[in-house]
mmCIF file of C-alpha atoms in Angstrom:
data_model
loop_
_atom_site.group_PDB
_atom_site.id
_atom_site.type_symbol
_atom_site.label_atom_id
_atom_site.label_comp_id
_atom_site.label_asym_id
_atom_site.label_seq_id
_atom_site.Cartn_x
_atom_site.Cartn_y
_atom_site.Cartn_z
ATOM 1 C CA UNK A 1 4.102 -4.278 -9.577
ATOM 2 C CA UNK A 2 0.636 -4.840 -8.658
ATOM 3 C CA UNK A 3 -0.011 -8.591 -9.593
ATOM 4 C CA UNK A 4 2.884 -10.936 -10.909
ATOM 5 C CA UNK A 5 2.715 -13.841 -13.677
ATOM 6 C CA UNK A 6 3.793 -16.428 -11.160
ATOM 7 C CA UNK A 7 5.233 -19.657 -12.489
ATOM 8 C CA UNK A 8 3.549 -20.838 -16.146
ATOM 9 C CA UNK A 9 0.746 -18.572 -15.113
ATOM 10 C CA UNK A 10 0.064 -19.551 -11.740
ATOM 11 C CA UNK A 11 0.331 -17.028 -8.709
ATOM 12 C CA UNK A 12 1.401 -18.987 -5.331
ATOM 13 C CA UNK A 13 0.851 -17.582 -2.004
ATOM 14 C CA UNK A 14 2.567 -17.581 1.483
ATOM 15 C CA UNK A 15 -0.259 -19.262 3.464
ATOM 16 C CA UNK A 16 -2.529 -21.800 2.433
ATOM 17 C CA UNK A 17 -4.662 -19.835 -0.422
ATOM 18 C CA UNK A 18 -4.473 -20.257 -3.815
ATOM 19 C CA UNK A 19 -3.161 -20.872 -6.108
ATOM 20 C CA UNK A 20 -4.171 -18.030 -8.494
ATOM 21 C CA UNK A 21 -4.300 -18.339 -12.251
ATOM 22 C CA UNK A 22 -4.876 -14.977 -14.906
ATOM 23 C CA UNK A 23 -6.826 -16.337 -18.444
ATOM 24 C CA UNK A 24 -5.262 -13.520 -19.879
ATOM 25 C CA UNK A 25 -3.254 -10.449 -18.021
ATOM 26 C CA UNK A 26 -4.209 -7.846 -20.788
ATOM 27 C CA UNK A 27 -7.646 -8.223 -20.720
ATOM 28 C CA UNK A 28 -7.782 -8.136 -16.902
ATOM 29 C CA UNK A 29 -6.184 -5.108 -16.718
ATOM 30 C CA UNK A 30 -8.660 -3.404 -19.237
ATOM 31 C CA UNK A 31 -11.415 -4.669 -17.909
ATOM 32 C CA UNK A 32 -10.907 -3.911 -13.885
ATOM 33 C CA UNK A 33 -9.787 -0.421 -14.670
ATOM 34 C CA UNK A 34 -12.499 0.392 -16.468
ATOM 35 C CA UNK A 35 -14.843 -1.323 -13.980
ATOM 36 C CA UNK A 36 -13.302 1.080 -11.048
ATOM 37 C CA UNK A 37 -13.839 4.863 -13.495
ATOM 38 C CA UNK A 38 -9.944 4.618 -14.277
ATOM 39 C CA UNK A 39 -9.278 4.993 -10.894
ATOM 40 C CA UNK A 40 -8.233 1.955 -8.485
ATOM 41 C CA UNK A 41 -7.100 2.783 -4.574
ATOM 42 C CA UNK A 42 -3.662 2.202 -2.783
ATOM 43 C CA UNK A 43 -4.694 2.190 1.455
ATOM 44 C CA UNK A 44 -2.374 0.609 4.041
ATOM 45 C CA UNK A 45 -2.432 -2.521 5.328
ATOM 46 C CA UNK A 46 -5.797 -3.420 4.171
ATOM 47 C CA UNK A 47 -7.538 -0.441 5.826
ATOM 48 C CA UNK A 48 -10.100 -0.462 3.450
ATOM 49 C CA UNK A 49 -10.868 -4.340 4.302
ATOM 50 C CA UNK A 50 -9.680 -4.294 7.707
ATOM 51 C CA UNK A 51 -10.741 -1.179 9.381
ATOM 52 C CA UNK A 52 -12.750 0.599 7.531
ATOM 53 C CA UNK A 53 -15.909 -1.923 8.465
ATOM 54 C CA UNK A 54 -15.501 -1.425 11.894
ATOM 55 C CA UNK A 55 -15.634 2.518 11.565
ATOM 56 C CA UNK A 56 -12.041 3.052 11.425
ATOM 57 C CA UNK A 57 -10.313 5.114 8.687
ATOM 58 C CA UNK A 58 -9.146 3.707 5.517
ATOM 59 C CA UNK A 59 -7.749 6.885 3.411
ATOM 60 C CA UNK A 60 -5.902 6.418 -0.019
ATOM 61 C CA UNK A 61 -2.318 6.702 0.115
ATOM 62 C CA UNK A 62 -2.363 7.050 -3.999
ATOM 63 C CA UNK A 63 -4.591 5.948 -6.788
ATOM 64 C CA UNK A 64 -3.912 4.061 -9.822
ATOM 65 C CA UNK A 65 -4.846 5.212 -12.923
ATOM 66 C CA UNK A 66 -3.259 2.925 -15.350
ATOM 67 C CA UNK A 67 -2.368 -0.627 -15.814
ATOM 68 C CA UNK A 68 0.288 -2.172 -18.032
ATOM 69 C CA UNK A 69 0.331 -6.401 -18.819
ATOM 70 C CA UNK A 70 4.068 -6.741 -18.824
ATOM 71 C CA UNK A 71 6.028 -10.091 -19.068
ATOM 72 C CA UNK A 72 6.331 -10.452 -15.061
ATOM 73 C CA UNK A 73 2.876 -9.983 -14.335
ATOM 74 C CA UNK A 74 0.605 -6.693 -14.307
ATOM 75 C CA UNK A 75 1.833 -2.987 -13.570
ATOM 76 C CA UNK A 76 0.230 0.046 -12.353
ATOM 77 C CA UNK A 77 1.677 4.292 -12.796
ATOM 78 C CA UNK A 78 0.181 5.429 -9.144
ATOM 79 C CA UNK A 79 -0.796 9.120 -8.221
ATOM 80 C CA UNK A 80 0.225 9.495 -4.396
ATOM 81 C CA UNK A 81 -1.414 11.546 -2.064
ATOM 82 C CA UNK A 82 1.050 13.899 -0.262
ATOM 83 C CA UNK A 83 0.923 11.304 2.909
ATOM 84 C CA UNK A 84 1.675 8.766 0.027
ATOM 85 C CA UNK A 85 4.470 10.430 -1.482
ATOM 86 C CA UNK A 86 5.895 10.958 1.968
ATOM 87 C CA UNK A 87 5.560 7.242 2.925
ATOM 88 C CA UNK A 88 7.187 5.894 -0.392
ATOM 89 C CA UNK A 89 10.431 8.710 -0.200
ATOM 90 C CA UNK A 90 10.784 7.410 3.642
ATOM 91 C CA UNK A 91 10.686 4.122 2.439
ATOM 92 C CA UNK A 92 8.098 3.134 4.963
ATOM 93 C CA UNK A 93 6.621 -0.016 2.565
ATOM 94 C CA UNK A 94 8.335 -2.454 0.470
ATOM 95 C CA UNK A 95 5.584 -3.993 -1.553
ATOM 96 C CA UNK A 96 1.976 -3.661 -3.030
ATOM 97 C CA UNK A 97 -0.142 -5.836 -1.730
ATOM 98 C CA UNK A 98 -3.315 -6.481 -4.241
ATOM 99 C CA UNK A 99 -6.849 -7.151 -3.708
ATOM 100 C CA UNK A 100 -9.172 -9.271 -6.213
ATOM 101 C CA UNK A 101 -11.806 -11.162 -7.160
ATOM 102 C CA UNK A 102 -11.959 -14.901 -8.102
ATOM 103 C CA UNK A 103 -14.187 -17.784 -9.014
ATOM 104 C CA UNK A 104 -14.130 -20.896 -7.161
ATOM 105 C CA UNK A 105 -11.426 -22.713 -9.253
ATOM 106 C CA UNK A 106 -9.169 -19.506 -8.147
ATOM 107 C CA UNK A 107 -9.039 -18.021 -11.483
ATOM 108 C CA UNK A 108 -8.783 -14.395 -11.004
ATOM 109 C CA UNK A 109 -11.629 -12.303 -12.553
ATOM 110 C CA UNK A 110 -11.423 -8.592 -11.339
ATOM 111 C CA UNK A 111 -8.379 -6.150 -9.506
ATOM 112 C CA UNK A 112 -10.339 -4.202 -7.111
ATOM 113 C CA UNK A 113 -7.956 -2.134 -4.748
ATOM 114 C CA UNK A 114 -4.245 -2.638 -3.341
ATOM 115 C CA UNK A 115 -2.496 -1.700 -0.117
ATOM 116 C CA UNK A 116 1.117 -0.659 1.211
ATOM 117 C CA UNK A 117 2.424 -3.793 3.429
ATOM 118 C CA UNK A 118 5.411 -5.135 4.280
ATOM 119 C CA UNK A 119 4.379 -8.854 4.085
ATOM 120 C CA UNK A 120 3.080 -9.760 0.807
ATOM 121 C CA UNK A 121 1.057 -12.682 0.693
ATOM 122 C CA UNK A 122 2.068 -13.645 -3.185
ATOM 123 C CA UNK A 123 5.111 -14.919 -4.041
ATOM 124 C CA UNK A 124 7.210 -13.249 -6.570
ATOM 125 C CA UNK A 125 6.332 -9.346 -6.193
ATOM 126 C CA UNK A 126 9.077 -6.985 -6.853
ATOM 127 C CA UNK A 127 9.573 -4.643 -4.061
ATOM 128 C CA UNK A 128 8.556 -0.765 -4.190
ATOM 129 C CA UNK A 129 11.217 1.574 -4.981
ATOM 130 C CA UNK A 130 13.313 -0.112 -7.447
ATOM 131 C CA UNK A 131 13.879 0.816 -10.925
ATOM 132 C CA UNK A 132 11.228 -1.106 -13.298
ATOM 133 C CA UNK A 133 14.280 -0.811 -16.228
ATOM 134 C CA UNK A 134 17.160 -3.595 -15.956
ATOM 135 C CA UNK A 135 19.980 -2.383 -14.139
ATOM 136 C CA UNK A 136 23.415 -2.357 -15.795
ATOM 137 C CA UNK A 137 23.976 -5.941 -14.314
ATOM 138 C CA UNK A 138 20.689 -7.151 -14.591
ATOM 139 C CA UNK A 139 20.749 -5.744 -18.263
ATOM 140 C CA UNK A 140 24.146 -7.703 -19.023
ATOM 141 C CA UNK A 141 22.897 -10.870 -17.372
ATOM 142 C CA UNK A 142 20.060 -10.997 -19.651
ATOM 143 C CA UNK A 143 22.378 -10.452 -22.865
ATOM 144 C CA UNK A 144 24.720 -13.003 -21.581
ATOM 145 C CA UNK A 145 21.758 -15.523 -21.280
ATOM 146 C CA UNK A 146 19.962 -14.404 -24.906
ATOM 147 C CA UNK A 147 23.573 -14.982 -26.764
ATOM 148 C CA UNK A 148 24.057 -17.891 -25.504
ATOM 149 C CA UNK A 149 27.454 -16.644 -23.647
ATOM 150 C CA UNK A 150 28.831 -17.808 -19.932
ATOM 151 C CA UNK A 151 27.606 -15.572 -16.306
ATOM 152 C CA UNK A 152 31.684 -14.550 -16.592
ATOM 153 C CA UNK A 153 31.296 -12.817 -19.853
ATOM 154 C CA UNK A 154 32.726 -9.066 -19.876
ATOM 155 C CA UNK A 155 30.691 -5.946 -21.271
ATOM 156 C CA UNK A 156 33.366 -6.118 -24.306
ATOM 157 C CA UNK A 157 32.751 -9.596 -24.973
ATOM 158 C CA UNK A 158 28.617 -9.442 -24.682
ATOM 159 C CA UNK A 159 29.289 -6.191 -27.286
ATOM 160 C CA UNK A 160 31.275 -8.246 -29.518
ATOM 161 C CA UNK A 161 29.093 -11.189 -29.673
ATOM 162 C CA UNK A 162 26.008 -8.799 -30.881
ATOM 163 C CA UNK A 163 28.745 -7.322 -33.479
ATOM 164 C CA UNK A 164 29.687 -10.830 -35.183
ATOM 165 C CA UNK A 165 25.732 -11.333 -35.987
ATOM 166 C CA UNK A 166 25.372 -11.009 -39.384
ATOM 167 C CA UNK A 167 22.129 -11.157 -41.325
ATOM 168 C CA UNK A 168 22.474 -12.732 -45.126
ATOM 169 C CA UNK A 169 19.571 -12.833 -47.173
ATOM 170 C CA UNK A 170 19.080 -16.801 -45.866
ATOM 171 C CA UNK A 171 19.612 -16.060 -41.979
ATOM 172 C CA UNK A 172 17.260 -12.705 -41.468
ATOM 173 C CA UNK A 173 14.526 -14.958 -39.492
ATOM 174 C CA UNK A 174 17.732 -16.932 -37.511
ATOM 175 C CA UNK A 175 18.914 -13.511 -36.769
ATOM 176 C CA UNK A 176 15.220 -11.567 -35.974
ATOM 177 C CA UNK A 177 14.630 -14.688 -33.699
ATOM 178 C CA UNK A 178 17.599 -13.808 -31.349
ATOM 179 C CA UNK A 179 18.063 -9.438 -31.837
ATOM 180 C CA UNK A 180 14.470 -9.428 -31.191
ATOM 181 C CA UNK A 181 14.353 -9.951 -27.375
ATOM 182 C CA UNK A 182 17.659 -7.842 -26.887
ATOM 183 C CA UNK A 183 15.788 -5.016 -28.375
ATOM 184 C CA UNK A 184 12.908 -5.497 -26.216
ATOM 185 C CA UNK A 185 15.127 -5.808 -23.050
ATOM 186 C CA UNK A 186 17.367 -2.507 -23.843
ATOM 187 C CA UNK A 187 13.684 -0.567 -24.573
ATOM 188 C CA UNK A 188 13.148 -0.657 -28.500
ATOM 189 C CA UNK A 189 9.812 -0.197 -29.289
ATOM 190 C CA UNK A 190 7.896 -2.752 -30.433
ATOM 191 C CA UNK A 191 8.114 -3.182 -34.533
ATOM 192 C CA UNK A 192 11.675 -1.622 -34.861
ATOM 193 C CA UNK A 193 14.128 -2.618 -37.061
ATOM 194 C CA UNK A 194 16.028 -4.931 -35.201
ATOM 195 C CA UNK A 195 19.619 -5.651 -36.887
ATOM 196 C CA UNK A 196 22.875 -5.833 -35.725
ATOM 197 C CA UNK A 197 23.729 -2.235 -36.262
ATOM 198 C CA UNK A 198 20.694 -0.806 -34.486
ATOM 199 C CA UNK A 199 20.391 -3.235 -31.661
ATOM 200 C CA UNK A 200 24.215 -2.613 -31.053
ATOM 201 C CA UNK A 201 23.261 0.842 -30.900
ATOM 202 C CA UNK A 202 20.267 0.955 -28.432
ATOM 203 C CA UNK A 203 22.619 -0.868 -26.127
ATOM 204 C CA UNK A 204 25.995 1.596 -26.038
ATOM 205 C CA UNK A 205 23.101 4.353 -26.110
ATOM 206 C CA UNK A 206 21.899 2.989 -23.157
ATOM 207 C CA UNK A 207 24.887 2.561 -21.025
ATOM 208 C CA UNK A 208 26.273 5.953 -22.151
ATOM 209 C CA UNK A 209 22.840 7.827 -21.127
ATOM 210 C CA UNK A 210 23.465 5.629 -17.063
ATOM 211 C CA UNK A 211 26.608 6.676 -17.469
ATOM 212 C CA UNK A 212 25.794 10.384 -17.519
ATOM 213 C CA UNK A 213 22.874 10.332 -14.797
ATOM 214 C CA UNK A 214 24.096 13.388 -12.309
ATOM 215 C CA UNK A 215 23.945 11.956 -9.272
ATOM 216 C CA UNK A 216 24.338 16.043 -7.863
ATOM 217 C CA UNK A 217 21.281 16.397 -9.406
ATOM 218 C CA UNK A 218 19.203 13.584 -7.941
ATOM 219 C CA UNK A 219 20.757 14.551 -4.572
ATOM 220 C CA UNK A 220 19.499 17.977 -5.051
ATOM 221 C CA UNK A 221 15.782 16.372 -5.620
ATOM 222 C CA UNK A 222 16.005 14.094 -2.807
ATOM 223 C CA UNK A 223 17.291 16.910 -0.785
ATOM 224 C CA UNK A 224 14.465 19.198 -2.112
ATOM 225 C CA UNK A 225 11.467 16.409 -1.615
ATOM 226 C CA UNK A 226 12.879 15.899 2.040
ATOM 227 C CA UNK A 227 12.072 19.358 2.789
ATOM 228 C CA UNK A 228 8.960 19.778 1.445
ATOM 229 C CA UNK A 229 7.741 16.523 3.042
ATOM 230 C CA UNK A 230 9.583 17.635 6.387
ATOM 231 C CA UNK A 231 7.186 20.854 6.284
ATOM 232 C CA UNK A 232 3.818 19.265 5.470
ATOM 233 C CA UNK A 233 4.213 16.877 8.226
ATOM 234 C CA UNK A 234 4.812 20.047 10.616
ATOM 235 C CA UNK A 235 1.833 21.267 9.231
ATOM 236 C CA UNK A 236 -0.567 18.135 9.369
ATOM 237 C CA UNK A 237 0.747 17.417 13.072
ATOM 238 C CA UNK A 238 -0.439 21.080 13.738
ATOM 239 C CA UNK A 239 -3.795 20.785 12.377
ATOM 240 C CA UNK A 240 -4.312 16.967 13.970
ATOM 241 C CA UNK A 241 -3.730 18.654 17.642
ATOM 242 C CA UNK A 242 -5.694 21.806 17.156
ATOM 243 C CA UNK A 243 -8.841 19.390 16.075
ATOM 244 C CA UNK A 244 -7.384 16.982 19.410
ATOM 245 C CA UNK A 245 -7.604 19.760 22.283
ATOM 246 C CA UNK A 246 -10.617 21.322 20.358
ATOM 247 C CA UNK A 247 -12.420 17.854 20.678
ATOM 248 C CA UNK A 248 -10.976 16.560 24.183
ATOM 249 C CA UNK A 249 -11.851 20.231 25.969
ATOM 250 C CA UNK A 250 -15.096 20.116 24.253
ATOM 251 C CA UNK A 251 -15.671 16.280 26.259
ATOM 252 C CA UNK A 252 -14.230 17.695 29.159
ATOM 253 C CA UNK A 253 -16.785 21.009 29.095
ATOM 254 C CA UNK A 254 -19.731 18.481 28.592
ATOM 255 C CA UNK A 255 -18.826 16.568 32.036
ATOM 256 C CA UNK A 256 -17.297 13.425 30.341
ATOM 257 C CA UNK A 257 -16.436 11.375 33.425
ATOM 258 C CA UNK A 258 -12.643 11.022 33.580
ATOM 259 C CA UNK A 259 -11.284 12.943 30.719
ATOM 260 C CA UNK A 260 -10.554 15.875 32.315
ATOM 261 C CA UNK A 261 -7.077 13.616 34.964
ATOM 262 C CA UNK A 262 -6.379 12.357 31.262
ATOM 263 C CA UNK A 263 -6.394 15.540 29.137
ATOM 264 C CA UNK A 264 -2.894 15.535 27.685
ATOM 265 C CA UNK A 265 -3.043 11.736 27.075
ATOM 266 C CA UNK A 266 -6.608 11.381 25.132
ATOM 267 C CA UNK A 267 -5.025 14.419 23.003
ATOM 268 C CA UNK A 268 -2.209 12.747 22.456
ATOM 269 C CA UNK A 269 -3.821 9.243 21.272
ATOM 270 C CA UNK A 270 -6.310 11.675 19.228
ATOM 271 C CA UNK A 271 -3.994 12.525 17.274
ATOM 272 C CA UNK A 272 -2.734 9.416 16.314
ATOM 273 C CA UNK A 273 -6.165 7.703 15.773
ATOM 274 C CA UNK A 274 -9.055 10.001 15.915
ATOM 275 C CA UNK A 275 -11.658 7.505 15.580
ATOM 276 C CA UNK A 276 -11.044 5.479 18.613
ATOM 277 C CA UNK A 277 -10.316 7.860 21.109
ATOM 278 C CA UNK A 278 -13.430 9.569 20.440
ATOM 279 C CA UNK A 279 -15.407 6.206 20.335
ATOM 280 C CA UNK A 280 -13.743 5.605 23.541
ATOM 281 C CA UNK A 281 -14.811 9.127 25.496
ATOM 282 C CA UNK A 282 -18.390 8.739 24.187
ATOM 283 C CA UNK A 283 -18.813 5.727 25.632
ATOM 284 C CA UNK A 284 -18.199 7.384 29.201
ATOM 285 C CA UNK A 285 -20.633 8.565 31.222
ATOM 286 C CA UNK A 286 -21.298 12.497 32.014
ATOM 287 C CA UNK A 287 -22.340 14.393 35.104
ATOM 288 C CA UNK A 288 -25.531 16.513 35.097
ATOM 289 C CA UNK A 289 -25.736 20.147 35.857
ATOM 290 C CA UNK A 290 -26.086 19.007 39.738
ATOM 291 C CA UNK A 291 -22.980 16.871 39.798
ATOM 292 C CA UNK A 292 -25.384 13.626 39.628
ATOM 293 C CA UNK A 293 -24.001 10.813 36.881
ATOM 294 C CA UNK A 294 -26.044 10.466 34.008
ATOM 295 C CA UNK A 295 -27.408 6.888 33.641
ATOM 296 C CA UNK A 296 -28.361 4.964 30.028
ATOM 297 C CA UNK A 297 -31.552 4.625 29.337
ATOM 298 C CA UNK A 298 -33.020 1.092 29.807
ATOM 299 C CA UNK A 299 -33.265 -1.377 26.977
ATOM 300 C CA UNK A 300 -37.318 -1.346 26.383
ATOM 301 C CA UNK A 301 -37.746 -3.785 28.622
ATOM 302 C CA UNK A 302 -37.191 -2.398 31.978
ATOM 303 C CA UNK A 303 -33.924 -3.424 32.610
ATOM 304 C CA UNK A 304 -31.100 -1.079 33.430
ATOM 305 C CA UNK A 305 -28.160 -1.083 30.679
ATOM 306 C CA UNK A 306 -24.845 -0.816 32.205
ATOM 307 C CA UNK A 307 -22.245 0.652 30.720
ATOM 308 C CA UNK A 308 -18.556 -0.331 30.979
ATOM 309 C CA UNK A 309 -18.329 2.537 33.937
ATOM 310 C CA UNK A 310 -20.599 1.422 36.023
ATOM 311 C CA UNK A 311 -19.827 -2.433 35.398
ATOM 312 C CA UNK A 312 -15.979 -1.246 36.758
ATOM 313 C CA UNK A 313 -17.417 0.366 39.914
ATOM 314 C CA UNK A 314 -19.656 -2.490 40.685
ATOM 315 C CA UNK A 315 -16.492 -4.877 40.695
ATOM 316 C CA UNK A 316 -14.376 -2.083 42.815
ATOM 317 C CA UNK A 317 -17.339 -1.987 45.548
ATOM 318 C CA UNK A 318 -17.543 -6.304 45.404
ATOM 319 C CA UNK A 319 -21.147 -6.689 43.950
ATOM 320 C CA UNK A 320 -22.728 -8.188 41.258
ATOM 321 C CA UNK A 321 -23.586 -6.172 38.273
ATOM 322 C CA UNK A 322 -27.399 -7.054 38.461
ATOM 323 C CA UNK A 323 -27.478 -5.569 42.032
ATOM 324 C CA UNK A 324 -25.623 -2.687 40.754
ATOM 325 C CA UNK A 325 -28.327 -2.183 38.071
ATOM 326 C CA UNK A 326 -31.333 -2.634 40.728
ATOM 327 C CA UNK A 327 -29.831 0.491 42.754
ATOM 328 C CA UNK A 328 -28.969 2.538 40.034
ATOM 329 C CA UNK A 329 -32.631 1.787 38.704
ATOM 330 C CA UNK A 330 -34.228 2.833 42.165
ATOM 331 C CA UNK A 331 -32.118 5.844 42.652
ATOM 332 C CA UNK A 332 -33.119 7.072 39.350
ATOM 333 C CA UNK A 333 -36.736 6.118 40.206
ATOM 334 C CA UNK A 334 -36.115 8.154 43.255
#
């Protein structure tokens, strides 16, 4: 589920924004699909908002490339990446959390990307890994409710309450009126013939075909997907550390201050977040070919700009920064 219907049309939220309101769910899913080239991103945790602006990754975990208008709100069919797929068979996320445009009365206008999160700001999403069919129960709660017949009502009885449904010449509407929705709930397509007989049908056809689901097979899938998964991350981890002591030795040859008592750990963080640590070791200072440190340059105006090094060593040695830039600035004039 990517965006729900919310109650009589209106999306509510967790915190204080909102509420949302869709004109028309069809038409927004045409429209912002074809806006994005059939293609809209899945990131995590609002990467692309949240990170990537500040230089920090932001990849797609899977891409949608359709969108269905369904009675509960809008739905998307997702093709994961491989880091994707791994995240959604480890169960790792629970929910999609979407990202959209709006005017100022908070009518939604355009779908632009969603994420994997855990805490989904609007109410009523359904949660990731669960079948988008009814259920068996779910399936007989919704008969129960459509006939008319009590939450206690058996399998047997909900069958034998579709079979007493007659449809005379005079009652066809009365009858089309209530088979209709059944059909839709049990997955007839749309413009079926929907009597007793073939609605009656759909239904044992439907719990015969859950009935015969091999659960050895879907073991033997899980099993299979597991393994694969299992092996790519052995072989991403590989590739992340090679690039880590390839880019850490490479600081360490070039006379980055204090990387060299750190190795292991700025490999380490390297290969969790790439981006950082080497924002991090470029923003230390590096010795010269005769051991001297290598000072910024000044700001234009003739002042000395300290980095974060040198503003820690002026603390340890109890002066103030400005005196620490003064000597640095005649040494170097020196």
């Amino acid at each position: 589920m990517l965006l729900p219907r919310g109650q009589s049309g209106v999306i509510s939220t967790v915190d204080a924004r909102g509420p949302f309101r869709v004109a028309d769910f069809a038409t927004l899913a045409a429209d912002s699909l074809a806006d994005s080239g059939g293609r809209l991103p899945i990131d995590e945790n609002h990467a692309t908002d949240l990170s990537a602006p500040n230089g920090g990754p932001s990849p797609a975990r899977g891409w949608m490339t359709e969108l269905q208008a369904r009675d509960d709100g809008i739905w998307a069919k997702v093709e994961w990446s491989a880091p994707g797929a791994a995240l959604m068979a480890d169960h790792a996320y629970r929910f999609i959390s979407p990202v959209f445009t709006t005017d100022a009365a908070g009518n939604v206008q355009r779908l632009l990307r969603a994420a994997l999160t855990n805490t989904p700001n609007l109410r009523g999403m359904a949660a990731l890994n669960s079948r988008q069919e009814p259920t068996p129960m779910d399936l007989l709660a919704q008969l129960r409710q459509l006939l008319g017949l009590p939450e206690a009502a058996s399998e047997s009885e909900v069958l034998a309450k579709i079979k007493t449904l007659a449809t005379p010449p005079d009652q066809v509407a009365m009858a089309s009126q209530i088979l209709a929705p059944i059909a839709r709930a049990v997955g007839m397509p749309d413009g079926a013939e929907t009597t007793a007989q073939t609605v009656l049908a759909a239904v044992t056809g439907l719990a015969a075909a859950r009935q015969t689901e091999s659960s050895t097979v879907i073991a033997g899938l899980q099993a299979e997907l597991k393994d694969v998964t299992t092996r790519l991350n052995t072989v991403m981890s590989a590739t992340a550390k090679d690039k880590a002591v390839a880019y850490v030795d490479g600081e360490i040859a070039r006379g980055r201050v204090g990387v060299k008592a750190l190795r292991e750990h700025y490999i380490e963080m390297h290969q969790a977040d790439p981006a950082r640590v080497e924002k991090e070791i470029g923003a230390l200072p590096t010795l010269g070919a005769s051991g001297a440190l290598q000072v910024p340059p000044d700001a234009g105006d003739g002042k000395l700009q300290l980095n974060a090094e040198h503003i820690t060593a002026a603390r340890l040695l109890g002066i103030a920064a400005e005196d620490y830039a003064k000597t640095l600035a005649a040494e170097r004039a020196d």
